[in-house]
Amino acid sequence: AQTVTQSQPEMSVQEAETVTLSCTYDTSESDYYLFWYKQPPSRQMILVIRQEAYKQQNATENRFSVNFQKAAKSFSLKISDSQLGDAAMYFCAYRSPDYGATNKLIFGTGTLLAVQP
Amino acid sequence: EAGVTQFPSHSVIEKGQTVTLRCDPISGHDNLYWYRRVMGKEIKFLLHFVKESKQDESGMPNNRFLAERTGGTYSTLKVQPAELEDSGVYFCASSRFIQGAAYEQYFGPGTRLTVT
């Protein structure tokens, strides 16, 4: 069974600085999807960025980028130029390939990011 | 476009009582998912509907949980009778697609259930 591990329960970053959130996963599948979701306080969880495992190029979305290391089964999220609005719980998630039996998301335990002014 | 909505936002019930949670997916989304997060732990999948049919209910913890999706629109998740370990945040999500890079699950704000 696939698992997702986020080893940093809490992180803190100064406004305008860069922070990296870690995520590792375990799977025997070769083709899959990885996601980072963000849940601001008392608000809905939203998708930040996604990565298809067959793509070697790391995904980027504005200030958010990932470092995808397939062999190491690592999928970290880098937030550049951190803003106060980035403060949230961040969840890493895995999804099996399209031909799999399920398309449920498998989540890690989350990392609570605080942004200091 | 309205997002996924869930009702109620909070529910506090006593052990042994019944609670029903509701989820309204985004219009046009055939796929509806329920997840649960127990305090401090990971978000865990409960089940997946495609329209009114249960596609995958492998995450349902036991037979005290009953999920329905009437007419393929909104869904309800009933817990009867509730136990202390059922406390947590219940998330609903919906998606239009189930394959490919266009796949994305849109989440509701969650229902925080507290069983005392």
mmCIF file of C-alpha atoms in Angstrom:
data_model
loop_
_atom_site.group_PDB
_atom_site.id
_atom_site.type_symbol
_atom_site.label_atom_id
_atom_site.label_comp_id
_atom_site.label_asym_id
_atom_site.label_seq_id
_atom_site.Cartn_x
_atom_site.Cartn_y
_atom_site.Cartn_z
ATOM 1 C CA ALA A 1 0.000 0.000 0.000
ATOM 2 C CA GLN A 2 1.116 3.516 -0.691
ATOM 3 C CA THR A 3 2.072 5.839 2.147
ATOM 4 C CA VAL A 4 2.932 9.522 2.387
ATOM 5 C CA THR A 5 5.122 10.951 5.126
ATOM 6 C CA GLN A 6 5.520 14.558 6.139
ATOM 7 C CA SER A 7 8.173 14.701 8.835
ATOM 8 C CA GLN A 8 7.783 18.382 9.720
ATOM 9 C CA PRO A 9 4.652 18.969 11.823
ATOM 10 C CA GLU A 10 5.384 22.709 11.981
ATOM 11 C CA MET A 11 7.570 25.155 10.109
ATOM 12 C CA SER A 12 8.150 28.870 10.342
ATOM 13 C CA VAL A 13 9.467 31.348 7.804
ATOM 14 C CA GLN A 14 10.082 35.077 7.709
ATOM 15 C CA GLU A 15 8.086 37.083 5.253
ATOM 16 C CA ALA A 16 9.900 37.363 1.886
ATOM 17 C CA GLU A 17 12.135 34.402 2.700
ATOM 18 C CA THR A 18 12.111 30.925 1.161
ATOM 19 C CA VAL A 19 10.936 27.771 2.876
ATOM 20 C CA THR A 20 10.950 24.125 1.848
ATOM 21 C CA LEU A 21 8.414 21.586 3.063
ATOM 22 C CA SER A 22 9.380 17.936 2.906
ATOM 23 C CA CYS A 23 7.379 14.975 1.713
ATOM 24 C CA THR A 24 8.392 11.403 1.078
ATOM 25 C CA TYR A 25 6.244 8.592 -0.171
ATOM 26 C CA ASP A 26 6.384 4.895 -0.683
ATOM 27 C CA THR A 27 4.939 3.077 -3.657
ATOM 28 C CA SER A 28 5.661 0.201 -5.988
ATOM 29 C CA GLU A 29 3.862 1.917 -8.840
ATOM 30 C CA SER A 30 5.899 3.609 -11.540
ATOM 31 C CA ASP A 31 3.336 6.045 -12.840
ATOM 32 C CA TYR A 32 1.405 8.226 -10.424
ATOM 33 C CA TYR A 33 0.518 11.781 -9.435
ATOM 34 C CA LEU A 34 1.688 13.891 -6.532
ATOM 35 C CA PHE A 35 -0.005 16.965 -5.134
ATOM 36 C CA TRP A 36 0.466 19.696 -2.586
ATOM 37 C CA TYR A 37 -2.709 21.060 -1.040
ATOM 38 C CA LYS A 38 -2.989 24.130 1.151
ATOM 39 C CA GLN A 39 -5.610 24.674 3.843
ATOM 40 C CA PRO A 40 -5.655 28.202 5.286
ATOM 41 C CA PRO A 41 -7.180 28.612 8.744
ATOM 42 C CA SER A 42 -10.929 27.996 8.659
ATOM 43 C CA ARG A 43 -10.943 27.835 4.898
ATOM 44 C CA GLN A 44 -11.198 25.208 2.198
ATOM 45 C CA MET A 45 -8.308 23.117 1.055
ATOM 46 C CA ILE A 46 -7.033 24.153 -2.352
ATOM 47 C CA LEU A 47 -4.626 22.591 -4.788
ATOM 48 C CA VAL A 48 -1.269 24.344 -4.914
ATOM 49 C CA ILE A 49 0.674 22.271 -7.382
ATOM 50 C CA ARG A 50 0.684 18.855 -9.034
ATOM 51 C CA GLN A 51 3.371 16.654 -10.522
ATOM 52 C CA GLU A 52 3.007 13.754 -12.923
ATOM 53 C CA ALA A 53 5.582 11.087 -12.115
ATOM 54 C CA TYR A 54 6.417 10.465 -15.772
ATOM 55 C CA LYS A 55 7.565 14.068 -16.145
ATOM 56 C CA GLN A 56 11.166 14.706 -15.205
ATOM 57 C CA GLN A 57 10.722 18.456 -15.136
ATOM 58 C CA ASN A 58 9.738 19.862 -11.769
ATOM 59 C CA ALA A 59 6.378 21.611 -11.669
ATOM 60 C CA THR A 60 6.214 25.321 -10.868
ATOM 61 C CA GLU A 61 3.298 27.645 -10.131
ATOM 62 C CA ASN A 62 4.413 31.217 -9.595
ATOM 63 C CA ARG A 63 6.184 31.296 -6.215
ATOM 64 C CA PHE A 64 5.594 27.589 -5.616
ATOM 65 C CA SER A 65 7.849 24.916 -7.029
ATOM 66 C CA VAL A 66 8.607 21.301 -6.278
ATOM 67 C CA ASN A 67 11.739 19.217 -6.148
ATOM 68 C CA PHE A 68 10.639 15.817 -7.398
ATOM 69 C CA GLN A 69 13.185 13.066 -6.872
ATOM 70 C CA LYS A 70 11.550 9.914 -8.197
ATOM 71 C CA ALA A 71 14.319 7.495 -7.257
ATOM 72 C CA ALA A 72 14.416 8.843 -3.735
ATOM 73 C CA LYS A 73 10.608 9.038 -3.585
ATOM 74 C CA SER A 74 10.805 12.608 -2.420
ATOM 75 C CA PHE A 75 8.502 15.487 -3.309
ATOM 76 C CA SER A 76 9.340 18.727 -1.502
ATOM 77 C CA LEU A 77 7.562 22.046 -1.901
ATOM 78 C CA LYS A 78 9.504 25.294 -2.085
ATOM 79 C CA ILE A 79 7.756 28.568 -1.398
ATOM 80 C CA SER A 80 9.724 31.597 -2.502
ATOM 81 C CA ASP A 81 9.183 35.160 -1.334
ATOM 82 C CA SER A 82 6.862 33.957 1.425
ATOM 83 C CA GLN A 83 3.796 36.064 2.095
ATOM 84 C CA LEU A 84 1.523 36.297 5.124
ATOM 85 C CA GLY A 85 -1.213 34.642 3.098
ATOM 86 C CA ASP A 86 0.934 31.536 2.717
ATOM 87 C CA ALA A 87 0.325 30.673 6.364
ATOM 88 C CA ALA A 88 -1.639 27.449 6.286
ATOM 89 C CA MET A 89 -1.579 23.709 6.755
ATOM 90 C CA TYR A 90 0.088 22.050 3.777
ATOM 91 C CA PHE A 91 -0.725 18.490 2.814
ATOM 92 C CA CYS A 92 1.219 16.290 0.455
ATOM 93 C CA ALA A 93 -0.876 13.734 -1.416
ATOM 94 C CA TYR A 94 -0.416 10.783 -3.742
ATOM 95 C CA ARG A 95 -2.711 9.333 -6.366
ATOM 96 C CA SER A 96 -2.330 6.062 -8.228
ATOM 97 C CA PRO A 97 -2.088 5.985 -12.023
ATOM 98 C CA ASP A 98 -5.132 6.402 -14.229
ATOM 99 C CA TYR A 99 -5.299 2.692 -14.974
ATOM 100 C CA GLY A 100 -5.345 1.825 -11.292
ATOM 101 C CA ALA A 101 -8.316 0.543 -9.356
ATOM 102 C CA THR A 102 -8.835 3.746 -7.457
ATOM 103 C CA ASN A 103 -8.235 7.446 -7.770
ATOM 104 C CA LYS A 104 -8.459 8.316 -4.110
ATOM 105 C CA LEU A 105 -5.900 10.656 -2.637
ATOM 106 C CA ILE A 106 -3.493 9.404 0.012
ATOM 107 C CA PHE A 107 -2.399 12.198 2.306
ATOM 108 C CA GLY A 108 0.415 12.886 4.702
ATOM 109 C CA THR A 109 -0.191 14.270 8.186
ATOM 110 C CA GLY A 110 0.402 17.855 7.116
ATOM 111 C CA THR A 111 2.850 20.644 7.904
ATOM 112 C CA LEU A 112 1.619 23.785 9.622
ATOM 113 C CA LEU A 113 3.444 26.758 8.149
ATOM 114 C CA ALA A 114 3.648 30.034 10.044
ATOM 115 C CA VAL A 115 4.822 33.191 8.296
ATOM 116 C CA GLN A 116 6.425 35.802 10.541
ATOM 117 C CA PRO A 117 6.124 39.474 9.525
ATOM 118 C CA GLU B 1 -19.167 28.652 -9.986
ATOM 119 C CA ALA B 2 -20.122 27.683 -6.458
ATOM 120 C CA GLY B 3 -17.659 25.494 -4.622
ATOM 121 C CA VAL B 4 -18.220 22.347 -2.637
ATOM 122 C CA THR B 5 -20.389 23.073 0.368
ATOM 123 C CA GLN B 6 -20.821 21.072 3.540
ATOM 124 C CA PHE B 7 -23.354 21.259 6.320
ATOM 125 C CA PRO B 8 -23.114 21.653 9.242
ATOM 126 C CA SER B 9 -19.754 23.280 9.797
ATOM 127 C CA HIS B 10 -19.663 21.993 13.365
ATOM 128 C CA SER B 11 -21.571 19.297 15.194
ATOM 129 C CA VAL B 12 -21.294 18.264 18.813
ATOM 130 C CA ILE B 13 -23.163 15.128 19.805
ATOM 131 C CA GLU B 14 -23.111 12.612 22.596
ATOM 132 C CA LYS B 15 -21.869 9.086 22.242
ATOM 133 C CA GLY B 16 -24.636 6.878 20.949
ATOM 134 C CA GLN B 17 -26.450 9.615 19.067
ATOM 135 C CA THR B 18 -26.866 9.868 15.324
ATOM 136 C CA VAL B 19 -25.430 12.567 13.096
ATOM 137 C CA THR B 20 -25.902 13.206 9.394
ATOM 138 C CA LEU B 21 -23.426 15.239 7.407
ATOM 139 C CA ARG B 22 -24.282 16.702 4.038
ATOM 140 C CA CYS B 23 -22.153 17.558 1.037
ATOM 141 C CA ASP B 24 -23.172 19.447 -2.089
ATOM 142 C CA PRO B 25 -20.587 18.992 -4.839
ATOM 143 C CA ILE B 26 -19.805 21.406 -7.623
ATOM 144 C CA SER B 27 -22.511 21.264 -10.269
ATOM 145 C CA GLY B 28 -21.607 18.852 -13.038
ATOM 146 C CA HIS B 29 -19.127 16.874 -10.965
ATOM 147 C CA ASP B 30 -20.080 13.223 -11.129
ATOM 148 C CA ASN B 31 -17.358 12.183 -8.706
ATOM 149 C CA LEU B 32 -17.814 12.773 -5.010
ATOM 150 C CA TYR B 33 -15.428 11.737 -2.263
ATOM 151 C CA TRP B 34 -15.558 11.643 1.509
ATOM 152 C CA TYR B 35 -12.426 11.910 3.645
ATOM 153 C CA ARG B 36 -11.825 12.200 7.372
ATOM 154 C CA ARG B 37 -9.048 13.709 9.440
ATOM 155 C CA VAL B 38 -8.715 12.636 13.025
ATOM 156 C CA MET B 39 -6.860 15.219 15.108
ATOM 157 C CA GLY B 40 -3.182 15.371 14.251
ATOM 158 C CA LYS B 41 -3.311 12.510 11.819
ATOM 159 C CA GLU B 42 -3.452 12.198 8.082
ATOM 160 C CA ILE B 43 -6.552 12.777 6.004
ATOM 161 C CA LYS B 44 -7.978 9.376 5.197
ATOM 162 C CA PHE B 45 -10.191 8.372 2.318
ATOM 163 C CA LEU B 46 -13.621 6.997 3.176
ATOM 164 C CA LEU B 47 -15.414 6.453 -0.104
ATOM 165 C CA HIS B 48 -15.976 7.561 -3.685
ATOM 166 C CA PHE B 49 -19.246 7.960 -5.571
ATOM 167 C CA VAL B 50 -19.621 8.110 -9.316
ATOM 168 C CA LYS B 51 -23.013 9.697 -9.727
ATOM 169 C CA GLU B 52 -25.224 7.699 -7.353
ATOM 170 C CA SER B 53 -23.091 4.549 -7.319
ATOM 171 C CA LYS B 54 -20.413 3.694 -4.799
ATOM 172 C CA GLN B 55 -17.215 3.209 -6.784
ATOM 173 C CA ASP B 56 -14.907 2.584 -3.863
ATOM 174 C CA GLU B 57 -15.913 2.298 -0.215
ATOM 175 C CA SER B 58 -12.751 0.639 0.992
ATOM 176 C CA GLY B 59 -12.077 3.359 3.555
ATOM 177 C CA MET B 60 -15.352 3.151 5.441
ATOM 178 C CA PRO B 61 -14.362 2.205 8.991
ATOM 179 C CA ASN B 62 -17.348 0.082 9.951
ATOM 180 C CA ASN B 63 -21.054 -0.424 9.454
ATOM 181 C CA ARG B 64 -21.941 2.483 11.700
ATOM 182 C CA PHE B 65 -21.178 4.709 8.730
ATOM 183 C CA LEU B 66 -23.686 4.953 5.897
ATOM 184 C CA ALA B 67 -23.144 7.119 2.847
ATOM 185 C CA GLU B 68 -25.725 7.893 0.211
ATOM 186 C CA ARG B 69 -25.898 10.065 -2.840
ATOM 187 C CA THR B 70 -29.457 10.659 -3.871
ATOM 188 C CA GLY B 71 -29.938 11.083 -7.602
ATOM 189 C CA GLY B 72 -26.253 11.650 -8.093
ATOM 190 C CA THR B 73 -26.398 15.128 -6.602
ATOM 191 C CA TYR B 74 -25.757 15.831 -2.946
ATOM 192 C CA SER B 75 -24.438 13.200 -0.563
ATOM 193 C CA THR B 76 -25.050 12.409 3.074
ATOM 194 C CA LEU B 77 -22.852 10.578 5.538
ATOM 195 C CA LYS B 78 -24.657 9.205 8.548
ATOM 196 C CA VAL B 79 -22.937 7.961 11.675
ATOM 197 C CA GLN B 80 -25.151 5.803 13.846
ATOM 198 C CA PRO B 81 -24.478 5.317 16.703
ATOM 199 C CA ALA B 82 -21.574 7.722 17.080
ATOM 200 C CA GLU B 83 -18.544 6.703 19.107
ATOM 201 C CA LEU B 84 -15.808 8.872 20.640
ATOM 202 C CA GLU B 85 -13.289 7.815 17.987
ATOM 203 C CA ASP B 86 -15.530 9.193 15.255
ATOM 204 C CA SER B 87 -14.532 12.720 16.241
ATOM 205 C CA GLY B 88 -12.652 14.575 13.552
ATOM 206 C CA VAL B 89 -13.077 16.715 10.489
ATOM 207 C CA TYR B 90 -15.027 15.198 7.626
ATOM 208 C CA PHE B 91 -14.152 16.537 4.209
ATOM 209 C CA CYS B 92 -16.081 16.176 1.017
ATOM 210 C CA ALA B 93 -14.522 16.656 -2.390
ATOM 211 C CA SER B 94 -15.758 16.499 -5.951
ATOM 212 C CA SER B 95 -14.143 16.190 -9.345
ATOM 213 C CA ARG B 96 -15.264 16.322 -12.933
ATOM 214 C CA PHE B 97 -12.565 14.091 -14.318
ATOM 215 C CA ILE B 98 -11.055 10.988 -12.860
ATOM 216 C CA GLN B 99 -8.080 10.615 -15.133
ATOM 217 C CA GLY B 100 -5.248 12.582 -16.566
ATOM 218 C CA ALA B 101 -3.524 15.796 -15.742
ATOM 219 C CA ALA B 102 -6.826 17.633 -15.656
ATOM 220 C CA TYR B 103 -7.853 15.659 -12.636
ATOM 221 C CA GLU B 104 -8.365 17.739 -9.539
ATOM 222 C CA GLN B 105 -10.436 17.188 -6.465
ATOM 223 C CA TYR B 106 -12.108 20.307 -5.108
ATOM 224 C CA PHE B 107 -12.621 20.222 -1.377
ATOM 225 C CA GLY B 108 -15.318 21.567 0.854
ATOM 226 C CA PRO B 109 -14.565 23.379 4.127
ATOM 227 C CA GLY B 110 -15.224 20.285 6.190
ATOM 228 C CA THR B 111 -17.546 19.407 9.037
ATOM 229 C CA ARG B 112 -15.957 19.254 12.458
ATOM 230 C CA LEU B 113 -17.617 16.465 14.424
ATOM 231 C CA THR B 114 -17.112 16.187 18.150
ATOM 232 C CA VAL B 115 -18.485 13.178 19.978
ATOM 233 C CA THR B 116 -18.580 13.562 23.766
#
